[in-house]
Coordinates of C-alpha atoms and ligand atoms in Angstrom, one line a residue:
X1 CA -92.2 83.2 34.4
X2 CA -95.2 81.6 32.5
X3 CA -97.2 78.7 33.5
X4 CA -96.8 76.1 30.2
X5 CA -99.0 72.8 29.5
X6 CA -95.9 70.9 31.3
X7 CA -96.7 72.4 34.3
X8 CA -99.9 70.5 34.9
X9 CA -98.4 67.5 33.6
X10 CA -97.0 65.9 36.5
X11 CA -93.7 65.6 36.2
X12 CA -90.4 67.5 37.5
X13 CA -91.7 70.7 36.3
X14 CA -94.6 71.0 37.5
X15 CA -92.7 69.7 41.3
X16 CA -90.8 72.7 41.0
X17 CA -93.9 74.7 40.1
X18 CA -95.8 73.2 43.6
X19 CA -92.3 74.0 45.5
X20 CA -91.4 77.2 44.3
X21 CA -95.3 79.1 44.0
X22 CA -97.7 76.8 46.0
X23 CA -95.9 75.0 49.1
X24 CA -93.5 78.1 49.3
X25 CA -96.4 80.9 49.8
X26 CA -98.7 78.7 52.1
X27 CA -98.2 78.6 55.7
X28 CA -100.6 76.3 57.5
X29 CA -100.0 73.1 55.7
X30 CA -101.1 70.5 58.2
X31 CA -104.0 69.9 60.7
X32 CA -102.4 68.4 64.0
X33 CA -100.2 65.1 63.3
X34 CA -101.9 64.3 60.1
X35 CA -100.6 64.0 56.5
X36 CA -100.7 67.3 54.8
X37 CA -99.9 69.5 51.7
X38 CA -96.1 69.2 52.5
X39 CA -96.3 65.4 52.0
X40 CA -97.6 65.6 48.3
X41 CA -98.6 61.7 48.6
X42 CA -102.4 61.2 47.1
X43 CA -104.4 62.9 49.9
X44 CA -104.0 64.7 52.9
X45 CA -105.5 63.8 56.8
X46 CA -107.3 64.9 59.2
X47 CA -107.0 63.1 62.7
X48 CA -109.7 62.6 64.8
X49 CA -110.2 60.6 68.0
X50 CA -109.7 56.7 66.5
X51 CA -110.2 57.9 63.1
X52 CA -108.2 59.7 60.3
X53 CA -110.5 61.5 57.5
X54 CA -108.7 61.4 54.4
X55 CA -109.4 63.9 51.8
X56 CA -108.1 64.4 48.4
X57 CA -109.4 66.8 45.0
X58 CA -108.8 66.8 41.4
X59 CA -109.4 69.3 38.7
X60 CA -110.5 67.4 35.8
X61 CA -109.7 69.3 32.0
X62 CA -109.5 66.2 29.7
X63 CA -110.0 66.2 26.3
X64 CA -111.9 65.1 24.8
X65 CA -114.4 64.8 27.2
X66 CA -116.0 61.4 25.9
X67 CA -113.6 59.0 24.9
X68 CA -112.9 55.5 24.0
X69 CA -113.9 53.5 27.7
X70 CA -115.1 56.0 29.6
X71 CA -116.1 60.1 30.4
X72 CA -114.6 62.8 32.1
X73 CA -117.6 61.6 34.8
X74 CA -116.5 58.4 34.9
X75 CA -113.1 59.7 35.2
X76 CA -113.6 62.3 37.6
X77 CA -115.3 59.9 40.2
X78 CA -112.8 57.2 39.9
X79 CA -109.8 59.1 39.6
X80 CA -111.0 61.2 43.4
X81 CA -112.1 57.6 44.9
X82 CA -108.6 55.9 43.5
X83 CA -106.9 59.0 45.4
X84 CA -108.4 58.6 48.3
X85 CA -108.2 54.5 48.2
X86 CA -104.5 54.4 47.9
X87 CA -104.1 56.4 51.1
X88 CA -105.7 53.1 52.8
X89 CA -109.0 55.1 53.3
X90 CA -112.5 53.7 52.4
X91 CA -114.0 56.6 50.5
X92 CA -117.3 57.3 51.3
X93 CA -118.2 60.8 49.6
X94 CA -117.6 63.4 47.2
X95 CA -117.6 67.0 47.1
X96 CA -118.7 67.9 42.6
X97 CA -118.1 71.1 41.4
X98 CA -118.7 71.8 37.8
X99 CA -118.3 75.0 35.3
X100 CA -119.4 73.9 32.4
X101 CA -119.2 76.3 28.9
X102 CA -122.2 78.5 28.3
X103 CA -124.1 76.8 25.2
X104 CA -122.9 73.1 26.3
X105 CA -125.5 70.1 25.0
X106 CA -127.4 69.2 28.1
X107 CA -127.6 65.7 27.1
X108 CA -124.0 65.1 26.9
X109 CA -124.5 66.6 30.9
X110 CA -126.5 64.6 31.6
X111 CA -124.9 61.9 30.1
X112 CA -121.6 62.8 32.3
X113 CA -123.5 62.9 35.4
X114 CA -124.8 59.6 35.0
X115 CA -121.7 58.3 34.2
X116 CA -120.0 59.7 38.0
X117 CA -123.4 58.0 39.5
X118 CA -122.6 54.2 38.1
X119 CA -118.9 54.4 39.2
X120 CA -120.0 55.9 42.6
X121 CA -122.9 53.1 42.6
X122 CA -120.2 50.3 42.1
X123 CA -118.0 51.8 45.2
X124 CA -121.1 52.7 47.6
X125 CA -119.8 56.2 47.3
X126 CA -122.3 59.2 47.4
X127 CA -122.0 62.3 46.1
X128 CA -123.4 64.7 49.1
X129 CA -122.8 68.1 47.5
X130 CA -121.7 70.4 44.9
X131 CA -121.5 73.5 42.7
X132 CA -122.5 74.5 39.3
X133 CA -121.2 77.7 37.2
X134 CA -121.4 79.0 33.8
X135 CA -119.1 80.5 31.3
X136 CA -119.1 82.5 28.5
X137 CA -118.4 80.9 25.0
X138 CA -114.8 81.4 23.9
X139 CA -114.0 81.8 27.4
X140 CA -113.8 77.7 28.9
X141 CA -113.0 74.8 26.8
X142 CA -116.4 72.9 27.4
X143 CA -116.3 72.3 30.8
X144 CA -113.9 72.1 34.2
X145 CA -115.2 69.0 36.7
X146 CA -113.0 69.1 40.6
X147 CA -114.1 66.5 42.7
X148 CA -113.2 66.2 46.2
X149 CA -113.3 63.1 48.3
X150 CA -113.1 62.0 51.8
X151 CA -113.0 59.2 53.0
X152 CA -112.4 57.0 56.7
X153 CA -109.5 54.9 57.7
X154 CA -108.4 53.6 61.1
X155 CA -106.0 56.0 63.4
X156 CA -102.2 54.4 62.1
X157 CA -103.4 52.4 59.2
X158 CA -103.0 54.6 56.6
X159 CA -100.8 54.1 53.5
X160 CA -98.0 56.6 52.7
X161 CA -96.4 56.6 49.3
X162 CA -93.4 57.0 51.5
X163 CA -93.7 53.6 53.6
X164 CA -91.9 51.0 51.5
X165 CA -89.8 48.3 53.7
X166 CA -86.3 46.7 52.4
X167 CA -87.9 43.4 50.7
X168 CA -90.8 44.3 49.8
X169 CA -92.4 42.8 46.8
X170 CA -93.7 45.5 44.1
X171 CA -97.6 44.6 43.0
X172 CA -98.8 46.3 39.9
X173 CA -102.7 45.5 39.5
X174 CA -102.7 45.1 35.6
X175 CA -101.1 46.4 31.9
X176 CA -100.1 49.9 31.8
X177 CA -100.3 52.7 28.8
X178 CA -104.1 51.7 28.1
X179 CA -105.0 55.4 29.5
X180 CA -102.8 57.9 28.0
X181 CA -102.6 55.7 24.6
X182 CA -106.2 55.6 24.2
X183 CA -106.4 59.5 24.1
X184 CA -103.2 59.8 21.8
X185 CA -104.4 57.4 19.7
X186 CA -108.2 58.6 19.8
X187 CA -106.7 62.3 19.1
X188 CA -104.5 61.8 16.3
X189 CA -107.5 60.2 14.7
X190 CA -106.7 56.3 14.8
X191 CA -108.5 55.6 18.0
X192 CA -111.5 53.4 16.2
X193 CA -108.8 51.4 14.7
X194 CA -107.1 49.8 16.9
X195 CA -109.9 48.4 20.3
X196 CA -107.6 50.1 22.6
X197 CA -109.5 51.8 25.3
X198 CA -108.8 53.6 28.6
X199 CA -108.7 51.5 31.6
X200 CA -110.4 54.0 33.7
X201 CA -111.8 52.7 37.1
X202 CA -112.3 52.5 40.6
X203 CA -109.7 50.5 42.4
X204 CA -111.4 50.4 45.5
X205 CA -112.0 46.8 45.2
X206 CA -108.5 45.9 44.4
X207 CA -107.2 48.2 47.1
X208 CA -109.9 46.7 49.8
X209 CA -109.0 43.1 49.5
X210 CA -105.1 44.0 49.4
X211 CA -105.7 45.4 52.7
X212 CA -107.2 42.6 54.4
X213 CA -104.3 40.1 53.6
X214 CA -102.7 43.1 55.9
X215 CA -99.3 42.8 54.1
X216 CA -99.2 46.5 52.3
X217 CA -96.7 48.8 53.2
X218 CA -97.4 51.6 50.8
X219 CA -99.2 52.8 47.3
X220 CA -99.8 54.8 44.9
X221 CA -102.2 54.8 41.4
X222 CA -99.5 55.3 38.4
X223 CA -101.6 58.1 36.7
X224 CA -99.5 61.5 35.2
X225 CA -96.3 60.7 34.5
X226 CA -97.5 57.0 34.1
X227 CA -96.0 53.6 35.8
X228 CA -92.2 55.7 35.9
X229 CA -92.9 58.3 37.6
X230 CA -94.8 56.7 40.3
X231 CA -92.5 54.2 40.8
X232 CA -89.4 56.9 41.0
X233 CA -92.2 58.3 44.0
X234 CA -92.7 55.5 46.0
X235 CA -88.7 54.8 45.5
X236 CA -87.5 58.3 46.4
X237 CA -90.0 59.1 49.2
X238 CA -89.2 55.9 51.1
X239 CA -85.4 56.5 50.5
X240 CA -85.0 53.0 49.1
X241 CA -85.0 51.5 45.3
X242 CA -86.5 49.3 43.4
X243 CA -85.4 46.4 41.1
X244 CA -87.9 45.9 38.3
X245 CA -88.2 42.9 35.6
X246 CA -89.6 44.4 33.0
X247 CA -90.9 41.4 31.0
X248 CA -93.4 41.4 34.1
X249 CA -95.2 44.6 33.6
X250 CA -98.3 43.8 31.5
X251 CA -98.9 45.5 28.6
X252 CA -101.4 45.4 26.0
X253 CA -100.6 44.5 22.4
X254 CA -102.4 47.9 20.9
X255 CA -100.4 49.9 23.7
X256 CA -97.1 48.8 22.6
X257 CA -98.0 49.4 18.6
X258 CA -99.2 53.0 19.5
X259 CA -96.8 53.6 21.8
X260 CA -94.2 53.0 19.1
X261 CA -96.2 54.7 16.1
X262 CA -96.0 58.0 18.1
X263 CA -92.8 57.3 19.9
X264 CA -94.4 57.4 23.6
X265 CA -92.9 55.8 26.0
X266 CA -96.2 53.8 27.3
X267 CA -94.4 53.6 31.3
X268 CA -94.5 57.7 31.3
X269 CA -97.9 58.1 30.3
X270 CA -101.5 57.8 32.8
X271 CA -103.3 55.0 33.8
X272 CA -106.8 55.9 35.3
X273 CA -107.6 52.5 37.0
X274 CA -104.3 50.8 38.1
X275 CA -102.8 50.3 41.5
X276 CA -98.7 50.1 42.5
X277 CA -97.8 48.7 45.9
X278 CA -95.7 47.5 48.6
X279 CA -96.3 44.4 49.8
X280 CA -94.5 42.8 52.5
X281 CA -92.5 39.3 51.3
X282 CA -94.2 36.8 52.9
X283 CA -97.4 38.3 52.0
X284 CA -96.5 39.0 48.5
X285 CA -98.1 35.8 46.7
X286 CA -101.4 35.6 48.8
X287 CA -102.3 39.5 48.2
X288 CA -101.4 38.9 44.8
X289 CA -104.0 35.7 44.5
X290 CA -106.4 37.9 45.8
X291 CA -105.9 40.9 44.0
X292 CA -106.0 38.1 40.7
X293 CA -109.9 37.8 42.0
X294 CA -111.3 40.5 41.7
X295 CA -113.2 42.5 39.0
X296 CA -110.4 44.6 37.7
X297 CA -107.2 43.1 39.1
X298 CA -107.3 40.0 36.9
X299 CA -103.5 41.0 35.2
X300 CA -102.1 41.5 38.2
X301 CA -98.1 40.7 38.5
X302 CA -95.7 41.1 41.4
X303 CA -93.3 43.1 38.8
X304 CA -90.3 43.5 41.2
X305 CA -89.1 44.2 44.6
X306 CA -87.5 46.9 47.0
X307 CA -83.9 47.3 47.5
X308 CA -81.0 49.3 49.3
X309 CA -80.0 50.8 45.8
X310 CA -81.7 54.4 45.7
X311 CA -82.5 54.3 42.2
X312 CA -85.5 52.6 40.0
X313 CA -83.6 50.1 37.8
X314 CA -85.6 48.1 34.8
X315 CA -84.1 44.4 34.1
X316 CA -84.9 42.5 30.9
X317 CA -85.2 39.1 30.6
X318 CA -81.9 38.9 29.1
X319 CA -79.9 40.5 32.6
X320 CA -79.6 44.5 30.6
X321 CA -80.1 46.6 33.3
X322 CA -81.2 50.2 32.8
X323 CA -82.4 53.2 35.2
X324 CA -86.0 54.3 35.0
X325 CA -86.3 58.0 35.5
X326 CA -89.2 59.9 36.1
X327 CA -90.3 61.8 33.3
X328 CA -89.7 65.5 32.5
X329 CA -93.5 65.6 32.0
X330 CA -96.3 63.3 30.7
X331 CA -96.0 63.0 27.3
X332 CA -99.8 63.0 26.6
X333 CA -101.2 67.0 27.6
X334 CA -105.0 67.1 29.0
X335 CA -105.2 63.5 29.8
X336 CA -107.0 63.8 33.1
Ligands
LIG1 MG1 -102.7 59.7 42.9

């Protein structure tokens, strides 16, 4: 066996890859009661006394590393802190390790860096340590940024992607597609055309005042494999389904044109600053008011709810009912 680009692109086959090299060849898995690499939800745990450290890391090999609404800084800060968020956790720190290609501009560097210290200035994050390598030309694409975060959360309040309750109301914090449709569309060399831009951000905020309305039963941020596959997680994980109306899950006007120029389906690809979540009925309305508030959950929609059927099902306006499965792959390589 090869590894191929759809390995790392977060869908089925690279599931299979985790289960059959990674989880299969890797004994200690866990520390204590906590949640660990046999869960595959968004970070892992570490109890301690009242506490639960939550820790998470991401491998960042976009390209191209600037693009239209942010960098592979920006994106590598937000991304770890989004990870880390979604498991309930406050993050407070981050772990940068960079190997960047010998002969890279050390502007553009610098330029990067700055960009992970305004998205870590916005979330009161700090980043208290890291690594720097160098490789030869020909021998890296430009560079490699993993970041690892950890961050605190109270012993028994953390979020599992697997924690959805029968009735539950489905918030999605805003439009979809804006991520993975920004690349495609920057890549195949239209991206100035259209003002489509990537949404990537830190959902800290959004996640934060969610929690204190003390309604959310679960999350997860909808990046590879895009809006389906995380809702086919959340669904599976928690052994339940999901009834979605489709006419309630924003999307943006350029998303929807690109998506059908390059026949993408804009559900399957990433989003870099969105937020999917349980929300316990009664609840439902004043989480989603609250969300509404702040800086980047304006579009916010409760888009569906959870049901006894085990399967994600889309309805139209118009009653046609279809299953939404999780993709193959993302459709869109490289995009985080
Ligand atoms: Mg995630």
């Amino acid at each position: 066996m090869k590894i191929g680009m759809s390995h790392g692109a977060g869908g089925e086959v690279m599931q299979n890859l985790i289960s059959e090299i990674l989880l299969k060849n890797i004994k200690n898995k866990k520390v204590n009661d906590g949640v660990g690499l046999d869960d595959l939800d968004d970070g892992a745990s570490i109890p301690l006394g009242d506490w639960e450290i939550v820790i998470s890391t991401d491998g960042h090999t976009i390209d191209p590393l600037f693009f239209p609404g942010g960098d592979i800084g920006k994106l590598s800060i937000a991304g770890t802190i989004n990870d880390i968020a979604v498991m309930g956790a406050k993050p407070l720190a981050i772990a940068n390790a960079m190997v960047i290609r010998e002969g890279f501009p050390g502007e553009d560097l610098e330029t990067i860096v700055q960009s992970m210290d305004e998205v870590c200035q916005e979330t009161g994050v700090s980043i208290i340590t890291g690594d720097t390598k160098v490789m030869e030309q020909g021998k890296l694409d430009q560079m490699i940024i993993t970041t690892t975060g950890i961050g605190l959360v109270k012993n028994g309040e953390i979020k599992r992607d697997s924690s959805l309750n029968l009735g539950d109301k489905i918030i999605l914090s805003g439009s979809v597609g804006d991520h993975g449709m920004a690349l495609m569309s920057y890549r195949e060399g239209f991206g100035y055309d259209t003002d489509l831009q990537s949404d990537v951000a830190p959902i800290w905020e959004i996640v934060e005042t969610a929690l204190n309305t003390g309604g959310v039963t679960s999350m997860k941020d909808p990046t590879r494999g895009g809006l389906a596959n995380a809702l086919n997680e959340i669904s599976n994980k928690s052994g339940l389904g999901l009834l979605i109306e489709e006419d309630k899950i924003p999307l943006k006007e350029p998303v929807i044109a690109v998506s059908e120029m390059l026949g993408i389906d804009p559900y399957e690809v990433a989003n870099e600053g969105k937020v999917i979540m349980g929300v316990d009925d009664n609840l439902a309305e004043e989480t989603l008011k609250a969300i509404k508030k702040t800086k980047y959950g304006s579009e916010a929609q409760i888009i569906g709810e959870v049901t006894k059927d085990k399967h994600v099902i889309l309805e139209t306006s118009v009653g046609g009912k279809r299953i939404l499965e999780a993709p193959i792959a993302d459709p869109v390589p490289r995009v985080c």
